[in-house]
PDB file of C-alpha atoms in Angstrom:
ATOM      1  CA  UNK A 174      59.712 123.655  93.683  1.00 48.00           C
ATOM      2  CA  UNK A 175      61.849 121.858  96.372  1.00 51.00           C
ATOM      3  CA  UNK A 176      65.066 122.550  97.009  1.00 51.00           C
ATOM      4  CA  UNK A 177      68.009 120.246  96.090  1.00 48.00           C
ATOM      5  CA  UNK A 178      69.113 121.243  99.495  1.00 43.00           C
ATOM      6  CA  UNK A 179      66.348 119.988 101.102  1.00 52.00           C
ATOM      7  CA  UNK A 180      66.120 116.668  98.844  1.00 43.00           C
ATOM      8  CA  UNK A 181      70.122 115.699 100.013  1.00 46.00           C
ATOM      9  CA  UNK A 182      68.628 115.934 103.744  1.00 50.00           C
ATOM     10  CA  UNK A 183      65.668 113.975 102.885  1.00 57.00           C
ATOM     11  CA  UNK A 184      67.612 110.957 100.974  1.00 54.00           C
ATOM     12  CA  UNK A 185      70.376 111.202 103.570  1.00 65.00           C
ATOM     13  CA  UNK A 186      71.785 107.794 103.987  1.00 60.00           C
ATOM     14  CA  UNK A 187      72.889 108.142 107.835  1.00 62.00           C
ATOM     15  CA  UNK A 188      68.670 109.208 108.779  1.00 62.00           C
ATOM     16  CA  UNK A 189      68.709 105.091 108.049  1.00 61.00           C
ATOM     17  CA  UNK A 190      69.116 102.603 110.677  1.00 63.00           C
ATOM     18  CA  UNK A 191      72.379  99.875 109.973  1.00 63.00           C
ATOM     19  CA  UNK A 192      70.344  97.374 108.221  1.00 65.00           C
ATOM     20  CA  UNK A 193      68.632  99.965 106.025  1.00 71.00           C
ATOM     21  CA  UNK A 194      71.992 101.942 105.077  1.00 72.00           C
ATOM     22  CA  UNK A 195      73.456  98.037 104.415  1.00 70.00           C
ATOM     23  CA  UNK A 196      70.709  97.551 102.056  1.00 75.00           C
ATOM     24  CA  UNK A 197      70.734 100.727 100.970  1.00 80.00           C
ATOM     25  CA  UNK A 198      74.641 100.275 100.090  1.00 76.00           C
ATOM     26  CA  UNK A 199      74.534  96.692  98.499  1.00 77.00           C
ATOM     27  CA  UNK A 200      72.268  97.602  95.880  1.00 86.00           C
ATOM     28  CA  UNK A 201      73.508 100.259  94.846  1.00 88.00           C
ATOM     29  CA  UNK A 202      76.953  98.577  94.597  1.00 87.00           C
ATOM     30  CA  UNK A 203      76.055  95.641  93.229  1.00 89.00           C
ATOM     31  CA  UNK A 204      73.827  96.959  90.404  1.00 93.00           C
ATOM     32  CA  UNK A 205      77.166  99.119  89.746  1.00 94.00           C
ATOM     33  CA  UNK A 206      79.311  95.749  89.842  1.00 94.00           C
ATOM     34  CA  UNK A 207      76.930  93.485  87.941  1.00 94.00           C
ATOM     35  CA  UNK A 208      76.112  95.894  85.111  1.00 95.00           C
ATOM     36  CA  UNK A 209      79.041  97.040  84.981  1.00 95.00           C
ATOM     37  CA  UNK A 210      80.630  93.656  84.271  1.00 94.00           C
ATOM     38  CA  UNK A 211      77.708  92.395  82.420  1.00 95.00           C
ATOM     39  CA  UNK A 212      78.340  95.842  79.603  1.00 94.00           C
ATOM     40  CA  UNK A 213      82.004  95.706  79.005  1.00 95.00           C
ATOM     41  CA  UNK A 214      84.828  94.373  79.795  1.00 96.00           C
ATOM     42  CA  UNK A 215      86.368  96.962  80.425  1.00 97.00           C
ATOM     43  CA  UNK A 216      83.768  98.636  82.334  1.00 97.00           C
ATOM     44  CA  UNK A 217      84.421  95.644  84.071  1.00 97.00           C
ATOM     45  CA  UNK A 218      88.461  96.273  84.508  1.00 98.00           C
ATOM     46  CA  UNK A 219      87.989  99.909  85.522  1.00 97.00           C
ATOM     47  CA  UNK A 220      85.397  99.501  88.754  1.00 97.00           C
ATOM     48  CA  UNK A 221      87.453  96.627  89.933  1.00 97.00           C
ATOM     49  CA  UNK A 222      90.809  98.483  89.411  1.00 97.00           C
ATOM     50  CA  UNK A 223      89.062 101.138  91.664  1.00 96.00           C
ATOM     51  CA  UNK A 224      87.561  98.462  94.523  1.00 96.00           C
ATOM     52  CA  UNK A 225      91.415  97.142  94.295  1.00 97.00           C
ATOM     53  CA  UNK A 226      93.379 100.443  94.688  1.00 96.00           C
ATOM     54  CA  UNK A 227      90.215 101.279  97.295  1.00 94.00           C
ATOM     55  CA  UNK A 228      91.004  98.178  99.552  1.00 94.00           C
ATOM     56  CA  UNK A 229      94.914  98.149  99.161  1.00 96.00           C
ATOM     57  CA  UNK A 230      95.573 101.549 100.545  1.00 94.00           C
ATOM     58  CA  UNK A 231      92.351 101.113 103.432  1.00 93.00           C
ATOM     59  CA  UNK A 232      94.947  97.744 104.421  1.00 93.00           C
ATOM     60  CA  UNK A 233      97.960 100.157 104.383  1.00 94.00           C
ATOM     61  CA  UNK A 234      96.234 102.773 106.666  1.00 91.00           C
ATOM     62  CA  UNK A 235      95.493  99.622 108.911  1.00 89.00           C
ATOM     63  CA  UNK A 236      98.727  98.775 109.094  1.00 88.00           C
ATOM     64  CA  UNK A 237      99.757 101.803 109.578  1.00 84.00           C
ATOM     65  CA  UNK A 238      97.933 102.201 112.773  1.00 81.00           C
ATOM     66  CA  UNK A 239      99.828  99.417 114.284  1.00 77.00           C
ATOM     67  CA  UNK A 240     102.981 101.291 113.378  1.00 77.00           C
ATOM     68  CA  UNK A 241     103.887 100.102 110.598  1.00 83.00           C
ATOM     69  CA  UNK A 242     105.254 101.943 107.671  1.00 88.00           C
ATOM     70  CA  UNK A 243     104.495 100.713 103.989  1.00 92.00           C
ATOM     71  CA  UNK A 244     104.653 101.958 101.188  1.00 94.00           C
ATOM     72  CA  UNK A 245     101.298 103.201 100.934  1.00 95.00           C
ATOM     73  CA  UNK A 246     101.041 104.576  97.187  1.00 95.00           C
ATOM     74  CA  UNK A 247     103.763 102.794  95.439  1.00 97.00           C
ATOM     75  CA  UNK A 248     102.380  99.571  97.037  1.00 97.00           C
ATOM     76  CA  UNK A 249      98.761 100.354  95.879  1.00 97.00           C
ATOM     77  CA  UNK A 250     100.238 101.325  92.383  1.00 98.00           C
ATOM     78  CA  UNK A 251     102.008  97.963  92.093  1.00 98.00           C
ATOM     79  CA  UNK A 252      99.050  95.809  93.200  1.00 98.00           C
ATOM     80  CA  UNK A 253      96.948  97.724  90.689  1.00 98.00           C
ATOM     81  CA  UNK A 254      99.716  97.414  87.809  1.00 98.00           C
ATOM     82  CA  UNK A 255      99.571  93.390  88.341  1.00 98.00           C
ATOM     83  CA  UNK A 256      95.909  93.556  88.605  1.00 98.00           C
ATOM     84  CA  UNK A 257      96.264  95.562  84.959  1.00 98.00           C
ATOM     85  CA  UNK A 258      98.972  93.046  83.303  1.00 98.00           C
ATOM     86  CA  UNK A 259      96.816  90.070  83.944  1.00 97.00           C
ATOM     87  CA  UNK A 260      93.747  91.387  82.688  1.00 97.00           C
ATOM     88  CA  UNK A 261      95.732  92.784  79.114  1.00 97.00           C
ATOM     89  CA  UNK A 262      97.339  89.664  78.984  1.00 97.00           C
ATOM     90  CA  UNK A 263      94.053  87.571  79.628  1.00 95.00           C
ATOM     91  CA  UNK A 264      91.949  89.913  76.739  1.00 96.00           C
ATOM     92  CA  UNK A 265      95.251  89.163  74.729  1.00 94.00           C
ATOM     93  CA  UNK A 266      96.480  93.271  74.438  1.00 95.00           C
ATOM     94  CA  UNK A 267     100.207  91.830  75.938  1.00 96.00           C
ATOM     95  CA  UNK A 268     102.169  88.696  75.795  1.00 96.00           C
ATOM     96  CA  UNK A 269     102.693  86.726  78.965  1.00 95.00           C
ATOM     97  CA  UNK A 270     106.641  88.124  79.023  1.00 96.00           C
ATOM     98  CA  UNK A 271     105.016  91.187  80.223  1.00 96.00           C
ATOM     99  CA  UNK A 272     104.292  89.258  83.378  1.00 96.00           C
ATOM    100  CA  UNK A 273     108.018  89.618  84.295  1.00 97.00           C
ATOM    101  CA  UNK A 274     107.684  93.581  84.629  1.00 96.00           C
ATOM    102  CA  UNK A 275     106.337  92.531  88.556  1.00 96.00           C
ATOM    103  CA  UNK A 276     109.357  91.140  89.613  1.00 96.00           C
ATOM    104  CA  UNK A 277     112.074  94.751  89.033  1.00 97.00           C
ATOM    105  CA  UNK A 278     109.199  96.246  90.012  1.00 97.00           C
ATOM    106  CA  UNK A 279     109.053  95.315  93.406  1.00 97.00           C
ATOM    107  CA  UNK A 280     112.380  95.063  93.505  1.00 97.00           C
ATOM    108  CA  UNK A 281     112.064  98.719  93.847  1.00 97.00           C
ATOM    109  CA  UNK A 282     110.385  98.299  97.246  1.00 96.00           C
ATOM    110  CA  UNK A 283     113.550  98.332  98.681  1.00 96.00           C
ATOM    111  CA  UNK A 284     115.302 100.568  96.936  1.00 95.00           C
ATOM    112  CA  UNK A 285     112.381 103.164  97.839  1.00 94.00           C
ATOM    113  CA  UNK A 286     112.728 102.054 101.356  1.00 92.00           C
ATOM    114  CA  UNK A 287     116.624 102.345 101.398  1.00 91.00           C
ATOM    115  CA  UNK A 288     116.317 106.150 101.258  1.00 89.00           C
ATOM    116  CA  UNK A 289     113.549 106.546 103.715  1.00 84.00           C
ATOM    117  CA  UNK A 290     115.658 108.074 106.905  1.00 77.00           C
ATOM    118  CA  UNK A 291     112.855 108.053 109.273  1.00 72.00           C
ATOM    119  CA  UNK A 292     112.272 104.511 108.968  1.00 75.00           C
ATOM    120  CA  UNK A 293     112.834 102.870 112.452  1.00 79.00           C
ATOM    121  CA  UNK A 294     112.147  99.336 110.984  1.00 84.00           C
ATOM    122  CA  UNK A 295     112.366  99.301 107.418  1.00 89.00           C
ATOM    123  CA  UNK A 296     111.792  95.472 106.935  1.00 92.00           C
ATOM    124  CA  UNK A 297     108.646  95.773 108.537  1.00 91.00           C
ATOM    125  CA  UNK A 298     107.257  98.598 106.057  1.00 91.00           C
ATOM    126  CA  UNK A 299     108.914  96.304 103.370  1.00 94.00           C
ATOM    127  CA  UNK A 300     107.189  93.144 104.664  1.00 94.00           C
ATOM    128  CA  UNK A 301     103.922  95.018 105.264  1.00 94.00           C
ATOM    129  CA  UNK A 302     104.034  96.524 101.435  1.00 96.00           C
ATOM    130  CA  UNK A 303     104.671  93.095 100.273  1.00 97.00           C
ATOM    131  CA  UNK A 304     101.786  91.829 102.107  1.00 95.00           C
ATOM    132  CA  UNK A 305      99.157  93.816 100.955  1.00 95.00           C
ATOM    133  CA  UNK A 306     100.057  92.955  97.481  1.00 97.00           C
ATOM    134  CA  UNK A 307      99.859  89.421  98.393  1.00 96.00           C
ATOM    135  CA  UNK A 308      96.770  89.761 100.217  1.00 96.00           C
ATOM    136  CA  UNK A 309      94.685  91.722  98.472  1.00 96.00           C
ATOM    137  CA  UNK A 310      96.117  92.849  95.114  1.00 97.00           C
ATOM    138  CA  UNK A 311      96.911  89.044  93.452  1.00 97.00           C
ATOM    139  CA  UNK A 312      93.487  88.179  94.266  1.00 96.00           C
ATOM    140  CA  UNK A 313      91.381  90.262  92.657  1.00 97.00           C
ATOM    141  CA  UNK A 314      94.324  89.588  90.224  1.00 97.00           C
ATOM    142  CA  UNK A 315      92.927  85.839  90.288  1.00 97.00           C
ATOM    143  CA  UNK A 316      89.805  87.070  89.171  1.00 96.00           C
ATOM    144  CA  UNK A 317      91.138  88.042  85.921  1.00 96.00           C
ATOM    145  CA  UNK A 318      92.538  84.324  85.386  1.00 96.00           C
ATOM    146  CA  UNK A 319      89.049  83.170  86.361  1.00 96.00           C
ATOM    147  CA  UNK A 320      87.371  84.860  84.495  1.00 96.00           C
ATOM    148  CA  UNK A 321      89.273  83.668  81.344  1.00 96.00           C
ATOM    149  CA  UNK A 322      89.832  80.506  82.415  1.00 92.00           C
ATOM    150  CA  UNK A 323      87.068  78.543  80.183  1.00 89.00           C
ATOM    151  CA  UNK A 324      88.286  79.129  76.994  1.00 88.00           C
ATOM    152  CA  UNK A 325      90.372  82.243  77.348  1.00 89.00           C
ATOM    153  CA  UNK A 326      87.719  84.724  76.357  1.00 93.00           C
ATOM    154  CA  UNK A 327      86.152  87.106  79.299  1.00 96.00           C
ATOM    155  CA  UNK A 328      83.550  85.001  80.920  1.00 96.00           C
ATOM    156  CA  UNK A 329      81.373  88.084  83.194  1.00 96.00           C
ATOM    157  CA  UNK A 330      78.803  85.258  83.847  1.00 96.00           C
ATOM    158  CA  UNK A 331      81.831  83.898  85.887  1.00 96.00           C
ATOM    159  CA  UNK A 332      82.899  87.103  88.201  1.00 96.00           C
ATOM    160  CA  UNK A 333      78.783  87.794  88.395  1.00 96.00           C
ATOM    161  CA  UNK A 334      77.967  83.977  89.683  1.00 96.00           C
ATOM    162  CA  UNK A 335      81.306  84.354  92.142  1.00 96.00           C
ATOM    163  CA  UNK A 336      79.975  87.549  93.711  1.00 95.00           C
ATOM    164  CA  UNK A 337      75.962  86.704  93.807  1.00 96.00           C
ATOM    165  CA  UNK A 338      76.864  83.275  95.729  1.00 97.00           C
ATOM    166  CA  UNK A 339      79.390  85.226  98.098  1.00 95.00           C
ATOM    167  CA  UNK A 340      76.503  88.183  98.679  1.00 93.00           C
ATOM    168  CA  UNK A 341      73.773  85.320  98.963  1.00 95.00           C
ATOM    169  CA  UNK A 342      76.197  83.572 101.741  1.00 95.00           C
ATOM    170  CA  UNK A 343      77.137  86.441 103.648  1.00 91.00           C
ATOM    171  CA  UNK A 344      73.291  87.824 103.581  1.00 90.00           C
ATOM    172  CA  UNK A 345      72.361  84.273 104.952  1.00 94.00           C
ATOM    173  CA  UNK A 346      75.139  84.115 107.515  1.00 93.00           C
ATOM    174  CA  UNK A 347      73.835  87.408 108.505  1.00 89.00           C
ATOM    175  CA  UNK A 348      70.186  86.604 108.677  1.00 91.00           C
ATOM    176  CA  UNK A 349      70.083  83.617 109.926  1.00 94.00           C
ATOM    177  CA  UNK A 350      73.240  84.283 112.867  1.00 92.00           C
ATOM    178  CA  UNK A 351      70.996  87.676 113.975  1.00 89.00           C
ATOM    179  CA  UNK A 352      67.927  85.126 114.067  1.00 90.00           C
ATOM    180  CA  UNK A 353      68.901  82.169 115.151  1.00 92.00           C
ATOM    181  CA  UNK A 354      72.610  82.246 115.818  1.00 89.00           C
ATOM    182  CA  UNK A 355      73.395  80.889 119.724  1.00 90.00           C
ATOM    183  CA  UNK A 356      76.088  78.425 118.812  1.00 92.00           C
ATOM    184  CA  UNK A 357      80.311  80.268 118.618  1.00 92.00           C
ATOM    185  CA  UNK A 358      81.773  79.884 115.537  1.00 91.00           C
ATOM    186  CA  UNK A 359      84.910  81.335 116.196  1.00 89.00           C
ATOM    187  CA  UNK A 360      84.091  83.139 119.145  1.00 88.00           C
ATOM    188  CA  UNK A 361      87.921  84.209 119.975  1.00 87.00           C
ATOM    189  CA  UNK A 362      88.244  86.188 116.520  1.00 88.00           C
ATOM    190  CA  UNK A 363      84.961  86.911 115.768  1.00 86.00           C
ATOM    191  CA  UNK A 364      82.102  86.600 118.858  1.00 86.00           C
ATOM    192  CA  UNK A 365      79.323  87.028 117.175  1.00 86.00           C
ATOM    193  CA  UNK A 366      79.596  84.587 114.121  1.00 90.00           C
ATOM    194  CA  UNK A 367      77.373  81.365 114.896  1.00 94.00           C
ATOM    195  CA  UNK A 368      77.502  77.892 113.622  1.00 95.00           C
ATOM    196  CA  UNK A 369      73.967  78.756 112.574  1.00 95.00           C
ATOM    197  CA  UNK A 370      74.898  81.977 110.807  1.00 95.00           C
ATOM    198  CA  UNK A 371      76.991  79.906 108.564  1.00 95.00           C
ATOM    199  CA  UNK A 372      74.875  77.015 108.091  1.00 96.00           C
ATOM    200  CA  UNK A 373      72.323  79.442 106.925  1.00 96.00           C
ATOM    201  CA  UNK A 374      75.276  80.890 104.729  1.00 96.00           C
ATOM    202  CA  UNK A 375      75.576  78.114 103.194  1.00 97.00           C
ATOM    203  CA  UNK A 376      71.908  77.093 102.055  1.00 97.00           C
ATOM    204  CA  UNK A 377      71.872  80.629 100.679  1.00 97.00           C
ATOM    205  CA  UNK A 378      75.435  80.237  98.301  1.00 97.00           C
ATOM    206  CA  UNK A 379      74.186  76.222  96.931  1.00 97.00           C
ATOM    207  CA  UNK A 380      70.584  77.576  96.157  1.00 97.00           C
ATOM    208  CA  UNK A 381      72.183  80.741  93.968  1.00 97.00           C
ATOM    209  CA  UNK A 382      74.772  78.245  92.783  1.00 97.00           C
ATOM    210  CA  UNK A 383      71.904  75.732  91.879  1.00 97.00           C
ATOM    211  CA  UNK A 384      69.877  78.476  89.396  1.00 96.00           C
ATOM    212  CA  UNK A 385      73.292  80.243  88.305  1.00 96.00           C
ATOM    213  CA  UNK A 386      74.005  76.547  86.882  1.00 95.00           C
ATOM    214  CA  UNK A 387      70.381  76.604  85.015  1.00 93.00           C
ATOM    215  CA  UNK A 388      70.781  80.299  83.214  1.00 92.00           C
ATOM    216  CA  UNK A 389      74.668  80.438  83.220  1.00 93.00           C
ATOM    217  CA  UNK A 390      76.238  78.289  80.823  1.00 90.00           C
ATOM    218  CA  UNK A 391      79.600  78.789  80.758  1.00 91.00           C
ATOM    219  CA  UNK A 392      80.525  76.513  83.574  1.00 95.00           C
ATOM    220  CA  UNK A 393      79.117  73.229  83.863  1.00 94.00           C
ATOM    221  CA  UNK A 394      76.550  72.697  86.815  1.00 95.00           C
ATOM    222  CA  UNK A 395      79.051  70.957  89.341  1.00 96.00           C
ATOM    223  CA  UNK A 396      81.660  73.573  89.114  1.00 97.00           C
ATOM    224  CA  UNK A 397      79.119  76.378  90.691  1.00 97.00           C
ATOM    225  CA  UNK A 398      78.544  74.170  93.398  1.00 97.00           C
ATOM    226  CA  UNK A 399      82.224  73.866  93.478  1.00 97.00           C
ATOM    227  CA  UNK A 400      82.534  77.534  93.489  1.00 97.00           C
ATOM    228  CA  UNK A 401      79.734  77.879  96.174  1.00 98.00           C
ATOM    229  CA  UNK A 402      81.401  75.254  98.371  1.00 98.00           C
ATOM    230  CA  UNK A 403      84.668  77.385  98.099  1.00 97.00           C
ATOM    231  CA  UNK A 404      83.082  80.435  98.752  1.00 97.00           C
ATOM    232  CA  UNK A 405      81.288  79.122 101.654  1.00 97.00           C
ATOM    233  CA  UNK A 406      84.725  77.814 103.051  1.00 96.00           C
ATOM    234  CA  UNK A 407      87.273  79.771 102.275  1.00 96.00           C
ATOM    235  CA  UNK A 408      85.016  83.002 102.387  1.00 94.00           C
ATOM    236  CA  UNK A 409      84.056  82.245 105.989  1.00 94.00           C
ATOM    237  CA  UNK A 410      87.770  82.212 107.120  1.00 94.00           C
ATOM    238  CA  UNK A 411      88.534  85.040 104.921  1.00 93.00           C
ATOM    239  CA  UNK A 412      85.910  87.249 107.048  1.00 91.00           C
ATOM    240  CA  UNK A 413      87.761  85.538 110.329  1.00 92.00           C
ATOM    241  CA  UNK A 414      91.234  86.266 108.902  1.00 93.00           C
ATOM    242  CA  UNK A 415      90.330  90.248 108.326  1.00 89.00           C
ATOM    243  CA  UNK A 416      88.466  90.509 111.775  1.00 87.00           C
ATOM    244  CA  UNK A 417      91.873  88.625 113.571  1.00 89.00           C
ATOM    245  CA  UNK A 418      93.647  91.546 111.539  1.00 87.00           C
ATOM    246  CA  UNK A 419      90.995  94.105 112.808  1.00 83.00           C
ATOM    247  CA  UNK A 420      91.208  92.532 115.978  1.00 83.00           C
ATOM    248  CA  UNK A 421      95.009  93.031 116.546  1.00 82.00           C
ATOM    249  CA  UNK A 422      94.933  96.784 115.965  1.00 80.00           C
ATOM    250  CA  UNK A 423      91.539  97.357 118.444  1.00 75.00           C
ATOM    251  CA  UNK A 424      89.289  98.569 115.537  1.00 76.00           C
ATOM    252  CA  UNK A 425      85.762  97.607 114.350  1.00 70.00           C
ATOM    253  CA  UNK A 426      85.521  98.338 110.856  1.00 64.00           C
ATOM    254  CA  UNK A 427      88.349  98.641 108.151  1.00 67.00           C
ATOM    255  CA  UNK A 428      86.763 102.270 106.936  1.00 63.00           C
ATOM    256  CA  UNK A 429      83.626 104.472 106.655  1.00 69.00           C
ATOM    257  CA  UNK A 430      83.621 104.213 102.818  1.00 68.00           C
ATOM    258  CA  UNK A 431      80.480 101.865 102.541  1.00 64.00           C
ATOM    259  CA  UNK A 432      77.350 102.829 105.026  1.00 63.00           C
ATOM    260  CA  UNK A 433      76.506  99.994 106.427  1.00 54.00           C
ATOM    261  CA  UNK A 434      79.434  97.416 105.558  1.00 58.00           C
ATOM    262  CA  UNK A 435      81.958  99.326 106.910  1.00 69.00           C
ATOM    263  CA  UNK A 436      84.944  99.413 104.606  1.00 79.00           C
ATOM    264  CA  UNK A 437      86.106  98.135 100.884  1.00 85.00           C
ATOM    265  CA  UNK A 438      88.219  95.159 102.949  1.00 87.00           C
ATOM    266  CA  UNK A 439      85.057  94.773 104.881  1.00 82.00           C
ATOM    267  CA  UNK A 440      82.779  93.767 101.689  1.00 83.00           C
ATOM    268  CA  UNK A 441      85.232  92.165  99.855  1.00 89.00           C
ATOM    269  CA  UNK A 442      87.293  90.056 102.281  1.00 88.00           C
ATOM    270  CA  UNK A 443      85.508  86.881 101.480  1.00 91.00           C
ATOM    271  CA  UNK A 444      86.635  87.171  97.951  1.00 93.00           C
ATOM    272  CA  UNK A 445      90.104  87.669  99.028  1.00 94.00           C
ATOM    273  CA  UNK A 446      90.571  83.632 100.084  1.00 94.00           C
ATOM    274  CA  UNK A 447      87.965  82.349  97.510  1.00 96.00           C
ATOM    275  CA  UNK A 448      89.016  84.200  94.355  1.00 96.00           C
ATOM    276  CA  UNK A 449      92.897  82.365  94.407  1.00 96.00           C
ATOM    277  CA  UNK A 450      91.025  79.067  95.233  1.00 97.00           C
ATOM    278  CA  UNK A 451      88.509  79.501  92.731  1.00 97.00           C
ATOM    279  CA  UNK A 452      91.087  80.169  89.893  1.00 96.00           C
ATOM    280  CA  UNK A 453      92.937  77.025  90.807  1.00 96.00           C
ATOM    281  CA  UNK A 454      89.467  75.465  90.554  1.00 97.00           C
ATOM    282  CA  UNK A 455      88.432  76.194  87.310  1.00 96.00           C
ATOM    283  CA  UNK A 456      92.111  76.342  85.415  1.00 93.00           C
ATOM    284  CA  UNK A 457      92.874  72.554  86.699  1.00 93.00           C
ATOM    285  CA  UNK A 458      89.468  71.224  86.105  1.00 89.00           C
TER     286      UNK A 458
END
């Protein structure tokens, strides 16, 4: 009989090279996404709570590298709280009143931050708390309000489609810019992004976003490719707006969390642009 020992050493996800440990990684975490969100609802609520709380404090130990001092946990808890109210609210378990709990909330901030001696700079923590709620907490907030924007029951088909056409765009940007890619994108933020990386991006997100219109019904046709055209847009700046941040504090990745991708904020910071522009989509149309 083997030893378990000697299995964990065999199936050892760092004995793989990049692209096999990025493979390796998405499937795994997207068959945990997808399923999960296809079972329950809240199945649903709890893994993205988790990629949320994840992401929020990997932004806060960013910052904090650059020498700034937010309020790591109370920040995270707050981002997560809103990300809670607007899901209860959207599967009807609270009124919208309970919306206004955000605002004494983080109120708090300063209060918290009025006691903290060894703050050199205390607006900066404060502005720096406030932004990673802003930048990463209300969107995955969005989510919630896209996901019940159709007829205000949960809609997984919805948060499935979004995420397949963002995976499908980035796997094409990165296919196609390692193959083919000669032309800058952005080449000041980001140097190896390519004009054909994207372009390649982009025929990837409108052919998922063509089938996801055949088998998912609960958007018309148009409004994937609306959501695909988003995702291609505001998803490619989203990357370019994390890397600028990366950029600015002399790191690579945001974290080690995710062989392969990097960090939470690295896999995810596409959705952080699309997901408030795809909620505006689908409410006003």
């Amino acid at each position: 009989m083997r030893s378990p020992f000697r299995m964990r050493e065999r199936f050892n996800i760092n004995n793989y090279s990049n692209l096999g440990q990025r493979v390796i990684t998405g499937l795994v975490g997207a068959g945990v996404i997808v399923g999960g969100s296809y079972y329950s609802p809240w199945l649903y609520f709890i893994i993205f709570a988790l990629i949320l709380g994840f992401a929020q404090m990997e932004f806060y130990k960013l910052s904090g590298l650059d020498g700034m001092l937010p309020l790591k946990s109370f920040g995270t808890f707050l981002g997560v709280t809103i990300f809670a109210l607007s899901f209860f609210i959207g599967m009807e378990r609270l009124e919208e009143k309970y919306y206004f709990m955000i605002f004494p909330l983080a109120s708090l901030i300063f209060f918290i931050k009025l006691y903290r001696k060894s703050d050199r700079k205390p607006f900066t923590g404060i502005a720096f708390t406030f932004l990673g709620i802003f930048y990463v907490a209300v969107p995955f907030s969005l989510l919630n309000v896209a996901a019940f924007s159709v007829d205000g029951s949960f809609h997984y088909e919805i948060i499935i489609g979004s995420l397949l056409i963002l995976w499908a765009s980035d796997s094409g940007a990165y296919f196609a810019g390692t193959k083919f890619g000669k032309t800058k994108l952005f080449e000041r933020v980001s140097p190896k992004k390519s004009w054909e990386g994207f372009l390649g991006g982009a025929a990837s997100a409108y052919l998922v976003a063509y089938f996801l219109g055949k088998y998912f019904n609960s958007i018309p046709e148009w409004q994937w490719l609306g959501v695909a055209t988003i995702i291609i847009i505001a998803g490619t700046y989203g990357d370019l707006i994390e890397s600028l941040f990366k950029r600015s504090i002399e790191i690579k990745d945001s974290g080690k969390s995710l062989p392969g991708h990097g960090g939470f904020m690295d896999r995810f910071d596409g959705l952080l642009l699309s997901a408030p522009f795809i909620a505006a989509f689908l409410k006003i149309f």
